[in-house]
PDB file of C-alpha atoms in Angstrom:
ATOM      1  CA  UNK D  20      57.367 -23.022-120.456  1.00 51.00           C
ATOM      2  CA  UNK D  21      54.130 -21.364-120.156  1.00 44.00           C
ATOM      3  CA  UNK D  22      52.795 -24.138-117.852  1.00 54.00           C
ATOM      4  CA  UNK D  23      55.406 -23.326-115.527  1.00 56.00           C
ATOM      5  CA  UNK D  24      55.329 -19.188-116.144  1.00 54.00           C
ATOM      6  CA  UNK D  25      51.256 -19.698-114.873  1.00 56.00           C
ATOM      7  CA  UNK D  26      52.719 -21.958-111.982  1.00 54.00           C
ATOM      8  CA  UNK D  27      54.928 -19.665-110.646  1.00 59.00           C
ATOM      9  CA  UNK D  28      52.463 -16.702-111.118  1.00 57.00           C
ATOM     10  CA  UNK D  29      49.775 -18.596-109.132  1.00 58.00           C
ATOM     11  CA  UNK D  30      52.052 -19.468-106.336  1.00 59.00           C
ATOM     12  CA  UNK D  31      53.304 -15.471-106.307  1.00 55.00           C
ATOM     13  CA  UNK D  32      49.553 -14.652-106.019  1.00 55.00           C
ATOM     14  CA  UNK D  33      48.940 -16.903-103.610  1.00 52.00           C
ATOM     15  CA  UNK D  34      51.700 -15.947-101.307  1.00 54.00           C
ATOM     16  CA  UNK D  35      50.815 -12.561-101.898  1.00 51.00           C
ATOM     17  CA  UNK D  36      47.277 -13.678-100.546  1.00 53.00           C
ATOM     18  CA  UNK D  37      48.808 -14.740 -97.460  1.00 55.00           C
ATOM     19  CA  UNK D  38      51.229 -11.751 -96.419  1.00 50.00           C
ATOM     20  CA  UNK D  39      47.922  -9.663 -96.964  1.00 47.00           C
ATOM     21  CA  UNK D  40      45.606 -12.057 -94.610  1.00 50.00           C
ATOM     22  CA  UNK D  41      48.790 -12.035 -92.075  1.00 51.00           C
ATOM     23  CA  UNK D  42      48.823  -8.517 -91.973  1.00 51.00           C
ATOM     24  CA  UNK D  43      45.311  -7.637 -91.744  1.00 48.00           C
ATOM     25  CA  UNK D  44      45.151 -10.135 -88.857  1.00 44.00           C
ATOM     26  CA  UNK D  45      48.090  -8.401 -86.956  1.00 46.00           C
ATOM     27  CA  UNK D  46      46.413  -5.096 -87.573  1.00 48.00           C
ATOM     28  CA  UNK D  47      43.086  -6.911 -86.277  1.00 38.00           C
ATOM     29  CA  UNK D  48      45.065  -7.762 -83.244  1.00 40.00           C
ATOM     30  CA  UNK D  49      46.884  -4.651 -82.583  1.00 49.00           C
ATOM     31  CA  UNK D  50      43.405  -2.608 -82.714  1.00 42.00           C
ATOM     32  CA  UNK D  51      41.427  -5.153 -80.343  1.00 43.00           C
ATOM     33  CA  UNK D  52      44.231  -4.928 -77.964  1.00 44.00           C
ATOM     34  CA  UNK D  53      44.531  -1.027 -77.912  1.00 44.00           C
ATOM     35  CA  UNK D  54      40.301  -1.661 -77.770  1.00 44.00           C
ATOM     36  CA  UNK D  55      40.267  -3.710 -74.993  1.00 43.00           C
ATOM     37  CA  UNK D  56      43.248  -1.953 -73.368  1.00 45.00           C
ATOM     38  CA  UNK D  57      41.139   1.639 -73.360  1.00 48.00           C
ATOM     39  CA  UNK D  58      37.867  -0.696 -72.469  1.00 44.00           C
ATOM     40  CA  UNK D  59      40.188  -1.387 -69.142  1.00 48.00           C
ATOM     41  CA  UNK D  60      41.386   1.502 -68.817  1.00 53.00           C
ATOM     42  CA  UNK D  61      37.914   3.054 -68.940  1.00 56.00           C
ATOM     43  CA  UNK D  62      37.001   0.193 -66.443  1.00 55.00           C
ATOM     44  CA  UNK D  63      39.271   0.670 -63.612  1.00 54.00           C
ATOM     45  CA  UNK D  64      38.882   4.722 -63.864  1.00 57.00           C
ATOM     46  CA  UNK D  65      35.153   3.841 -63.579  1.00 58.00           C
ATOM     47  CA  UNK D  66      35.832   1.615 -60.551  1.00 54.00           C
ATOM     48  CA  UNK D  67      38.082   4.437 -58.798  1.00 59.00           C
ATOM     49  CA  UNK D  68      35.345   6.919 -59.079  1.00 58.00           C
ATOM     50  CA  UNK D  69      32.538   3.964 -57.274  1.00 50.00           C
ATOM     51  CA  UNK D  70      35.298   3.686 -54.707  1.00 55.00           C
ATOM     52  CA  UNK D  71      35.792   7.527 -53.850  1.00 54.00           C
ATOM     53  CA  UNK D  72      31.753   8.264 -54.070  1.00 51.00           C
ATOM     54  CA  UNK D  73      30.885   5.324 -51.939  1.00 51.00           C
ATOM     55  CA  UNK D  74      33.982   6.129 -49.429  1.00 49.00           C
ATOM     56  CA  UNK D  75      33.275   9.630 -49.474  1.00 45.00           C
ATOM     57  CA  UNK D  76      29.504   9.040 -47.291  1.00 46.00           C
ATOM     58  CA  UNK D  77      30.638   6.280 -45.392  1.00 46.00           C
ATOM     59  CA  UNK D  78      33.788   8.955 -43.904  1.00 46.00           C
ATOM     60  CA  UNK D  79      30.683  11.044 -43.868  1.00 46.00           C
ATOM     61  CA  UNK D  80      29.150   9.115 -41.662  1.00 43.00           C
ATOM     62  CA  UNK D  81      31.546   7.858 -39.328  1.00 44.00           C
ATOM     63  CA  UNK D  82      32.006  11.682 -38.848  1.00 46.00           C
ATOM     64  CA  UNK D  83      28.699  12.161 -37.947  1.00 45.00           C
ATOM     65  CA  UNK D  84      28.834   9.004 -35.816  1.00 47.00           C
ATOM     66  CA  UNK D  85      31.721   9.996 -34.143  1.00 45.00           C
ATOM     67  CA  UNK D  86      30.554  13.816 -33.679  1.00 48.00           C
ATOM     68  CA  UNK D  87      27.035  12.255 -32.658  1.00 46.00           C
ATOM     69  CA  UNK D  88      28.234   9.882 -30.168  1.00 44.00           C
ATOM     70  CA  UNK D  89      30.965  11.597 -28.567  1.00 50.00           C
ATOM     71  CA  UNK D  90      28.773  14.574 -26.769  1.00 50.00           C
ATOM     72  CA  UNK D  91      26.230  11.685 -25.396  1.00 58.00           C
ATOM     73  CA  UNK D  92      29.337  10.029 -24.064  1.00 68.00           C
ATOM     74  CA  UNK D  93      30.493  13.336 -22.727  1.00 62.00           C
ATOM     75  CA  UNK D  94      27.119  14.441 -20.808  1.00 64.00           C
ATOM     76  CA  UNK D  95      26.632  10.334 -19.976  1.00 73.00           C
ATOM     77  CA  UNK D  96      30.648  10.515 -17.958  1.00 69.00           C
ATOM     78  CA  UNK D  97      29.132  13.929 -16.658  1.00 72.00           C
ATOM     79  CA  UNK D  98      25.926  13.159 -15.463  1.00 66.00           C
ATOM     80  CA  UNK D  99      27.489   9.316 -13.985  1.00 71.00           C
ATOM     81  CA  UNK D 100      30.254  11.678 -11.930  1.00 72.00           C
ATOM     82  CA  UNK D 101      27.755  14.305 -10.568  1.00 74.00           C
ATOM     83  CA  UNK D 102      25.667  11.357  -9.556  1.00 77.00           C
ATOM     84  CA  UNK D 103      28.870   9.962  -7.722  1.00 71.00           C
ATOM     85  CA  UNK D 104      29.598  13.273  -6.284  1.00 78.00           C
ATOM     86  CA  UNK D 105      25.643  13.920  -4.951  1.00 76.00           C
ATOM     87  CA  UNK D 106      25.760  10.525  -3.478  1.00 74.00           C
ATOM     88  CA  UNK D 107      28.879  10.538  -1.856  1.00 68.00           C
ATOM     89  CA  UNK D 108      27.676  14.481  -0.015  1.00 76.00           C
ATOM     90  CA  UNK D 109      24.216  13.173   0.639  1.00 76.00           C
ATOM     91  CA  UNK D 110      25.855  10.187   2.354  1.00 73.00           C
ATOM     92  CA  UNK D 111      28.607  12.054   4.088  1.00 71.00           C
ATOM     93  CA  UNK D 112      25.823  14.567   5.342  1.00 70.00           C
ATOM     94  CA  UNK D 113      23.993  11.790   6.456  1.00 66.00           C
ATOM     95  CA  UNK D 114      26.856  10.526   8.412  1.00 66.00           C
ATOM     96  CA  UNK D 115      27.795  13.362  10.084  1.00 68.00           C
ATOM     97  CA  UNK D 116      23.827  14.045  11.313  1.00 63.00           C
ATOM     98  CA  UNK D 117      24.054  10.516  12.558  1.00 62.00           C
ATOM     99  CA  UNK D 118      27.328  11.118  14.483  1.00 65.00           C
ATOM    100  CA  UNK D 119      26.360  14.835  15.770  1.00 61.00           C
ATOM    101  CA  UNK D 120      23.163  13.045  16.905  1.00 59.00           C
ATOM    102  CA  UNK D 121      24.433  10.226  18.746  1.00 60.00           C
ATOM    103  CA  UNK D 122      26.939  12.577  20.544  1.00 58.00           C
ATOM    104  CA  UNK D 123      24.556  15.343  21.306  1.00 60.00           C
ATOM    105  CA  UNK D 124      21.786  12.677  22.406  1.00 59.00           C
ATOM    106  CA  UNK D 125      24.714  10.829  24.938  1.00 60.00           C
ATOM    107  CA  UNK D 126      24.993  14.676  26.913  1.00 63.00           C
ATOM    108  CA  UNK D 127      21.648  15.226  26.667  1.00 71.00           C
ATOM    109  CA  UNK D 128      20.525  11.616  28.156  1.00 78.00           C
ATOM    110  CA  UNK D 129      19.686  13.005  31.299  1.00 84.00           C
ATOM    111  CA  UNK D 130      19.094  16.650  30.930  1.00 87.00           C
ATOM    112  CA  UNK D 131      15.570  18.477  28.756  1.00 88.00           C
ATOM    113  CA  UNK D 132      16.829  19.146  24.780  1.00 83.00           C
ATOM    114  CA  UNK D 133      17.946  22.771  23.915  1.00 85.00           C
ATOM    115  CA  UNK D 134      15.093  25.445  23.558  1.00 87.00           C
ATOM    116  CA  UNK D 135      12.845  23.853  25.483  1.00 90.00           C
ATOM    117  CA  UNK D 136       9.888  26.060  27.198  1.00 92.00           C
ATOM    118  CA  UNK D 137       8.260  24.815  30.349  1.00 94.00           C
ATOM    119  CA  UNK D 138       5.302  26.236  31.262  1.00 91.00           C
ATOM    120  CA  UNK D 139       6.450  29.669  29.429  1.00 88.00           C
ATOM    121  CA  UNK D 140      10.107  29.741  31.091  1.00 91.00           C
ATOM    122  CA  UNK D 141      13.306  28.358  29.170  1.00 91.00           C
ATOM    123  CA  UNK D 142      14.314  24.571  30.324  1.00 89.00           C
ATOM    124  CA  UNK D 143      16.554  23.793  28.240  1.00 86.00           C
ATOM    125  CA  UNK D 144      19.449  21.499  29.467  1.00 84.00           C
ATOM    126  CA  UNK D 145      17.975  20.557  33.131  1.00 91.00           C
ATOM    127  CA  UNK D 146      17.803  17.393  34.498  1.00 92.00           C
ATOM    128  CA  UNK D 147      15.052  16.165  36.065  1.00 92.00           C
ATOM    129  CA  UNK D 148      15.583  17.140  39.677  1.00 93.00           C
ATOM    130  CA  UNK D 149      16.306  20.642  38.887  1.00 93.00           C
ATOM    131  CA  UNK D 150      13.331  21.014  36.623  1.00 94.00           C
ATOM    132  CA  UNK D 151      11.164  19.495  39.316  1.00 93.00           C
ATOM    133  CA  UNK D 152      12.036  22.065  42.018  1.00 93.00           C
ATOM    134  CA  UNK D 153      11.342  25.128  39.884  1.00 93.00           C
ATOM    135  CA  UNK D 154       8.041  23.777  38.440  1.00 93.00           C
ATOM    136  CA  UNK D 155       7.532  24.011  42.417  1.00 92.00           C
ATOM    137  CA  UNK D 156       8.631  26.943  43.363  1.00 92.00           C
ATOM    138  CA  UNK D 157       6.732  28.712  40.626  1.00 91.00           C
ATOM    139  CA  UNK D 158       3.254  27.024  41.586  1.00 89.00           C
ATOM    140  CA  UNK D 159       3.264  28.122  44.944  1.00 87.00           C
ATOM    141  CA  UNK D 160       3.547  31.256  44.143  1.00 85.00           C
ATOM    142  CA  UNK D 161       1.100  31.449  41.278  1.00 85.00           C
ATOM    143  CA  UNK D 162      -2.141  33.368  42.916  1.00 86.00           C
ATOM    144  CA  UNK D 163      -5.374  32.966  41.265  1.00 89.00           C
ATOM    145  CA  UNK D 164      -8.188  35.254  41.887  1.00 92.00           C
ATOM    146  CA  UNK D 165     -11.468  36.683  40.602  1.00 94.00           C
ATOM    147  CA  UNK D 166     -12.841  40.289  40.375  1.00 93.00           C
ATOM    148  CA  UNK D 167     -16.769  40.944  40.296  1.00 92.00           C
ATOM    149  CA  UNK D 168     -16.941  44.743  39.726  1.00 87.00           C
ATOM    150  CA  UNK D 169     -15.251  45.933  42.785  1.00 88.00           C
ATOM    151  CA  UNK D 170     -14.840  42.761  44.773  1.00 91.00           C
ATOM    152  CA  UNK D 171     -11.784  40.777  44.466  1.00 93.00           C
ATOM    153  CA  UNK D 172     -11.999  36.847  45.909  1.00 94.00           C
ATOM    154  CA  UNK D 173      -8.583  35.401  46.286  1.00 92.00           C
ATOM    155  CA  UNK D 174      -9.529  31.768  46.806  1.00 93.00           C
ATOM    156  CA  UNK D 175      -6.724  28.648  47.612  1.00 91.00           C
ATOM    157  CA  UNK D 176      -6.133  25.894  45.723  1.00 90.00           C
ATOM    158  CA  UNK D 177      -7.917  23.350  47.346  1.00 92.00           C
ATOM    159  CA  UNK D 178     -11.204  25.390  47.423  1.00 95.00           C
ATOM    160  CA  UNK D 179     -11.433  25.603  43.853  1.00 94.00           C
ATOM    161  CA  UNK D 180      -9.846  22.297  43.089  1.00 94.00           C
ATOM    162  CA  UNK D 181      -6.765  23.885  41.375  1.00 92.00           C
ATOM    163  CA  UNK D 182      -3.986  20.975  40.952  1.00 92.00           C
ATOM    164  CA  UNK D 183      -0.787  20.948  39.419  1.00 92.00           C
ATOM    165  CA  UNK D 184       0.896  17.694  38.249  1.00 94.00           C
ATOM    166  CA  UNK D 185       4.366  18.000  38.273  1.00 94.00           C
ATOM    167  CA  UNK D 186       5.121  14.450  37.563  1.00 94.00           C
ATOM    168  CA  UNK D 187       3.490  14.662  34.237  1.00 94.00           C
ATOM    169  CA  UNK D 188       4.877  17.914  33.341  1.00 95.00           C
ATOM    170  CA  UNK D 189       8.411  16.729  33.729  1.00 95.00           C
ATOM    171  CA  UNK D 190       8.096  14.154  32.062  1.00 93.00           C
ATOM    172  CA  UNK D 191       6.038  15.688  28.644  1.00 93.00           C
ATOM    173  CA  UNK D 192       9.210  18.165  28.852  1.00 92.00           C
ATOM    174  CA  UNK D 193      11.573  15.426  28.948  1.00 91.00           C
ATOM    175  CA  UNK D 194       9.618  13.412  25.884  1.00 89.00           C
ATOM    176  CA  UNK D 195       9.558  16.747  24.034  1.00 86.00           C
ATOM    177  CA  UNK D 196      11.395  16.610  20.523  1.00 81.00           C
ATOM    178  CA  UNK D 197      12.436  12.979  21.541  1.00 79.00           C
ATOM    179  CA  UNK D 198       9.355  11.224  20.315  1.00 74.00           C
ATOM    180  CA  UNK D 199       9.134  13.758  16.994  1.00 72.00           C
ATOM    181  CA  UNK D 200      11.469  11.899  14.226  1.00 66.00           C
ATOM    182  CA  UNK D 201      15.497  11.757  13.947  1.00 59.00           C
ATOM    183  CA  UNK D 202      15.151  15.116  12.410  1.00 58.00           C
ATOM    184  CA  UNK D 203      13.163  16.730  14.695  1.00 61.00           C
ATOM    185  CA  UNK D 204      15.904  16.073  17.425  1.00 58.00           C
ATOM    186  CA  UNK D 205      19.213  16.906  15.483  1.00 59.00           C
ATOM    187  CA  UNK D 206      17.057  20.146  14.978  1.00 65.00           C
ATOM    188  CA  UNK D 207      18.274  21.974  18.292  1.00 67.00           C
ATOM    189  CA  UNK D 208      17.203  25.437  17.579  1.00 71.00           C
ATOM    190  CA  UNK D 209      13.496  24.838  17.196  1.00 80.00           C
ATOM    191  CA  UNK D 210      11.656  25.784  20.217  1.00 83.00           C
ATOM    192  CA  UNK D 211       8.955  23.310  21.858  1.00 86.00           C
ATOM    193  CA  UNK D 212       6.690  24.184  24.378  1.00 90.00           C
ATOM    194  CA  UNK D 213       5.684  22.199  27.041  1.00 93.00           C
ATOM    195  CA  UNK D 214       2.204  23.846  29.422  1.00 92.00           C
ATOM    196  CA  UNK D 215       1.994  22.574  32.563  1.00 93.00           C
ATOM    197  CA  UNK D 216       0.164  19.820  33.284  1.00 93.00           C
ATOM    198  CA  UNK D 217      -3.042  21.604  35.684  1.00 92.00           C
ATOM    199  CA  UNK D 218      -6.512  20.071  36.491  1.00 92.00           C
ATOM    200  CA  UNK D 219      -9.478  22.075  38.072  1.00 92.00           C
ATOM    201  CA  UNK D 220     -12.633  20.444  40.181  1.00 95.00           C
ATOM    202  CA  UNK D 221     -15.807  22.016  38.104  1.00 94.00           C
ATOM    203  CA  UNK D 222     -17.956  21.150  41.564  1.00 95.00           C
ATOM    204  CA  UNK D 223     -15.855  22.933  43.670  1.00 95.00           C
ATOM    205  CA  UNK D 224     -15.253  25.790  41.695  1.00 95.00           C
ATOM    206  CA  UNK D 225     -18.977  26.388  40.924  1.00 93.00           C
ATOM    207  CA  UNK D 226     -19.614  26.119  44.795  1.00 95.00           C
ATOM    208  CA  UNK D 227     -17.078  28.991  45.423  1.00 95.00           C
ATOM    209  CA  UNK D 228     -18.032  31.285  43.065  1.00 94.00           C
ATOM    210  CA  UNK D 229     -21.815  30.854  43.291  1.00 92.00           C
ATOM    211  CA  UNK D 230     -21.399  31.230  47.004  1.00 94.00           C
ATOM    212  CA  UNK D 231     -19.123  34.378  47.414  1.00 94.00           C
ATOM    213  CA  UNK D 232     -21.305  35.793  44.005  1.00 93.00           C
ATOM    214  CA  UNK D 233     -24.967  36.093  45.359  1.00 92.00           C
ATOM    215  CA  UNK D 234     -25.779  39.337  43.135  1.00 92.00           C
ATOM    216  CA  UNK D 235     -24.729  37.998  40.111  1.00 90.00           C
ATOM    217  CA  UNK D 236     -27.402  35.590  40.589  1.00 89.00           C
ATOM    218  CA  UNK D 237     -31.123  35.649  39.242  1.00 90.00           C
ATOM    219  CA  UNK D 238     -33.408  32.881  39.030  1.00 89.00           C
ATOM    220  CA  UNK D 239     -35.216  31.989  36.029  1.00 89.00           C
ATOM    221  CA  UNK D 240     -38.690  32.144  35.262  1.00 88.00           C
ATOM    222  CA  UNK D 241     -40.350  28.708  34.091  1.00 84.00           C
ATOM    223  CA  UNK D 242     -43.844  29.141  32.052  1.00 82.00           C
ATOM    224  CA  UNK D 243     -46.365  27.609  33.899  1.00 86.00           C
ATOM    225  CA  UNK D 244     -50.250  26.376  33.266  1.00 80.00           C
ATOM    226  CA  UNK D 245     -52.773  28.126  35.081  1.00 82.00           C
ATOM    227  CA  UNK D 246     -56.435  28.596  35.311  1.00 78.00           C
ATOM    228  CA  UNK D 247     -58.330  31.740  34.765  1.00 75.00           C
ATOM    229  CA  UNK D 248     -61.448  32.493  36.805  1.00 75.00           C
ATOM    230  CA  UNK D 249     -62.785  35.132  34.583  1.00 78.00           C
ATOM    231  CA  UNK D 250     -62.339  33.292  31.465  1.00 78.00           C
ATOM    232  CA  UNK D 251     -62.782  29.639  32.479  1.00 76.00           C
ATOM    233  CA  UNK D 252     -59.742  28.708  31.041  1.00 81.00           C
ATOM    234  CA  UNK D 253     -55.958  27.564  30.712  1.00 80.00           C
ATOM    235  CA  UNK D 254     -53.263  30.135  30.156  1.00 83.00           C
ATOM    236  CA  UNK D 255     -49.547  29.933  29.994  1.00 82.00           C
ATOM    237  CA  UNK D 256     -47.849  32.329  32.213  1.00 84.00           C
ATOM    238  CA  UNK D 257     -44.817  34.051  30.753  1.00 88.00           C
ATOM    239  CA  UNK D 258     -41.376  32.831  31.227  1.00 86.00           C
ATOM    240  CA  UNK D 259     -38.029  35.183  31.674  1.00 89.00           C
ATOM    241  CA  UNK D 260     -34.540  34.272  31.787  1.00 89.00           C
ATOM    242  CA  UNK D 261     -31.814  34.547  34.725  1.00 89.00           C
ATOM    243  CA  UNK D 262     -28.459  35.110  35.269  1.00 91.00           C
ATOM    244  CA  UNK D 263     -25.262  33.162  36.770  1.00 91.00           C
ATOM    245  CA  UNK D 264     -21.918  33.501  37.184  1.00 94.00           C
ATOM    246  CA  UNK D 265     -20.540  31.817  33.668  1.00 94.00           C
ATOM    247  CA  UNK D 266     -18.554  29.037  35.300  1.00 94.00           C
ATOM    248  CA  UNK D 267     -17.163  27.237  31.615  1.00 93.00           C
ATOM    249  CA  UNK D 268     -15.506  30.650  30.831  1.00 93.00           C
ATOM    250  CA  UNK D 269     -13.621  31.292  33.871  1.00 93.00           C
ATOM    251  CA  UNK D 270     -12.823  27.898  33.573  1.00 93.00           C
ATOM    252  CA  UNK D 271     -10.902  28.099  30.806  1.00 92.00           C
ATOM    253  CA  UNK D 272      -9.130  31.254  31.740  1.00 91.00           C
ATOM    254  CA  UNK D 273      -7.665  30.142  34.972  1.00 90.00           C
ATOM    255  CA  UNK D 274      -6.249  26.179  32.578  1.00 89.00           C
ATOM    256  CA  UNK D 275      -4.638  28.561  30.389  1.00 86.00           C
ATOM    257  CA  UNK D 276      -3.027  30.826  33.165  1.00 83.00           C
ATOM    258  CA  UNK D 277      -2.131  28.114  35.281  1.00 83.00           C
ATOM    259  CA  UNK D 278      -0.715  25.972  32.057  1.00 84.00           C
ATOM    260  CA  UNK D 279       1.823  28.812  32.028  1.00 86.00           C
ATOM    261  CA  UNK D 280       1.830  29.305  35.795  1.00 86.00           C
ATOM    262  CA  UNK D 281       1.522  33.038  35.781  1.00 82.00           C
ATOM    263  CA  UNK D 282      -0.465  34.594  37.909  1.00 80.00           C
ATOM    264  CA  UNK D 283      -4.040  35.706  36.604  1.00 81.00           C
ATOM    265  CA  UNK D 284      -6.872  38.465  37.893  1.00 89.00           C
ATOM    266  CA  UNK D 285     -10.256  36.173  36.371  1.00 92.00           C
ATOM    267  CA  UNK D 286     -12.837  38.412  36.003  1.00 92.00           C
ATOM    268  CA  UNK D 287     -16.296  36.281  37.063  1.00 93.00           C
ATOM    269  CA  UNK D 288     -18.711  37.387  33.814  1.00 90.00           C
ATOM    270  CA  UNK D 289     -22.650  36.676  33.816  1.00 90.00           C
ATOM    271  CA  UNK D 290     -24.369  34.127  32.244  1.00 89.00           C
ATOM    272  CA  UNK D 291     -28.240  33.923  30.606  1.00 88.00           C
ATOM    273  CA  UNK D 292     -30.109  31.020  32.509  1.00 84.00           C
ATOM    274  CA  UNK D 293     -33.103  29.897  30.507  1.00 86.00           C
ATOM    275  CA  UNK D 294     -36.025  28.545  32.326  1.00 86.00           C
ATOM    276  CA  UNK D 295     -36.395  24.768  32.609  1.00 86.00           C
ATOM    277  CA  UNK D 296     -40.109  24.627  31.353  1.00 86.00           C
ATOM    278  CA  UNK D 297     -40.808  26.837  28.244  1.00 84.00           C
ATOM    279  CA  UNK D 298     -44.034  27.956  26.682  1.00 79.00           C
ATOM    280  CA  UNK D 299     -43.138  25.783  23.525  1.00 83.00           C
ATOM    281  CA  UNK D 300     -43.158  22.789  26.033  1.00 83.00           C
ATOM    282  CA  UNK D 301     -46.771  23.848  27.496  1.00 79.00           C
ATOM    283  CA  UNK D 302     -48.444  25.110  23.988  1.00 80.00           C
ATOM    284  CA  UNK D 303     -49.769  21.269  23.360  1.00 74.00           C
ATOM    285  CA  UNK D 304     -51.242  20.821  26.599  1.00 64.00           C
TER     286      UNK D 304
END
């Protein structure tokens, strides 16, 4: 009997033993899970918060990329359509020149361009023929004449070798503006002017006013080597200066009258005349 009371007392204990181990290891369980459950938990909050903080700059950014990119795309469609629009008025200007040109230059073929001066006196718009017979008219009666104090010489062309090309004047008035540049001739209001093409014989014209001008005249004096009796030796006489009618200025008055063929009153100045043989030249010998 007491073999079996022990038996049965050992197996109690031992079953005992068991239900204790089985509960401890459900407890075990049941606190790892609600462990590893909050360990999650704490995990995917954790991986929310990465996922806002690192979306959070890149919506930053594309902001900013957005707000950065769209005002160079803005100015770039700008800038492209002015670029159209300068081009296409630049060519259309261009255009129209060309055509106003080509129109302008077909009625004016045969006739002087607008605002043309001839020889001082509008031209404009003549043809050649016309042009031709007023240069004409106007050079014969263009007078030239000199005044030396109270005398007044009225000489003719051909004594003073005055001549007038009319040719060559017609034709620098029909060149002018036409040989300049495109521009130059769609430009019809600038003026242009065109002298008269005149020529003058410088022999001629010296031998007419040295002729009819004998007081204007005065010989010069040229040093010259001589011997002195009282001293027994070689002196050098004095020279002096003279005086002629100065021939290069009135020149150049009557080209620029007679480029404008108006009628000009040349007054016939006086010129110094040095001697040919100086006292510098004789002071060696």
């Amino acid at each position: 009997m007491k073999e079996q009371l022990i038996c049965s007392l050992l197996s109690n204990l031992v079953y005992l033993l068991q239900c204790k181990s089985t509960s401890n290891k459900k407890r075990l369980l049941m606190v790892s899970g609600t462990n590893m459950s909050d360990k999650t938990t704490d995990q995917l909050k954790q991986a929310e918060i990465v996922q806002k903080a690192t979306k959070l700059p890149s919506s930053r950014a594309k902001k900013k990329s957005h707000s950065s990119i769209e005002p160079n795309s803005f100015f770039e469609k700008c800038k492209r359509n002015w670029i159209k629009i300068v081009g296409f008025a630049v060519g259309s200007s261009a255009l129209i020149a060309i055509i106003i040109a080509g129109s302008l230059g077909q009625y004016y073929k045969d006739k002087t361009l607008p605002n043309i001066r001839v020889a001082g006196q509008e031209s404009g718009s003549m043809n050649k023929q016309a042009l031709k017979e007023s240069l004409q008219n106007r050079q014969k009666a263009l007078k030239v004449s000199f005044t030396v104090g109270e005398k007044k010489l009225q000489p003719k062309e051909q004594e003073i070798g005055l001549k007038f090309d009319t040719e060559a004047t017609v034709k620098s008035a029909f060149n002018a503006k036409r040989q300049e540049g495109f521009f130059t001739r769609i430009a019809y209001w600038r003026h242009r002017d065109v002298a008269a093409h005149v020529s003058l014989n410088d022999s001629l014209l010296k031998q007419y006013i040295e002729s009819n001008t004998p007081e204007l005249q005065k010989a010069p004096t040229d040093a010259q080597l001589q011997f002195d009796g009282a001293s027994s030796q070689f002196i050098i006489s004095k020279q002096a200066d003279g005086e002629s009618p100065d021939i290069a200025k009135v020149k150049s008055i009557i080209l620029s009258a007679s480029q404008d063929l108006s009628a000009k009153q040349v007054p016939v100045s006086v010129a110094k005349q040095g001697p040919k043989i100086t006292e510098e030249k004789l002071q060696p010998l």
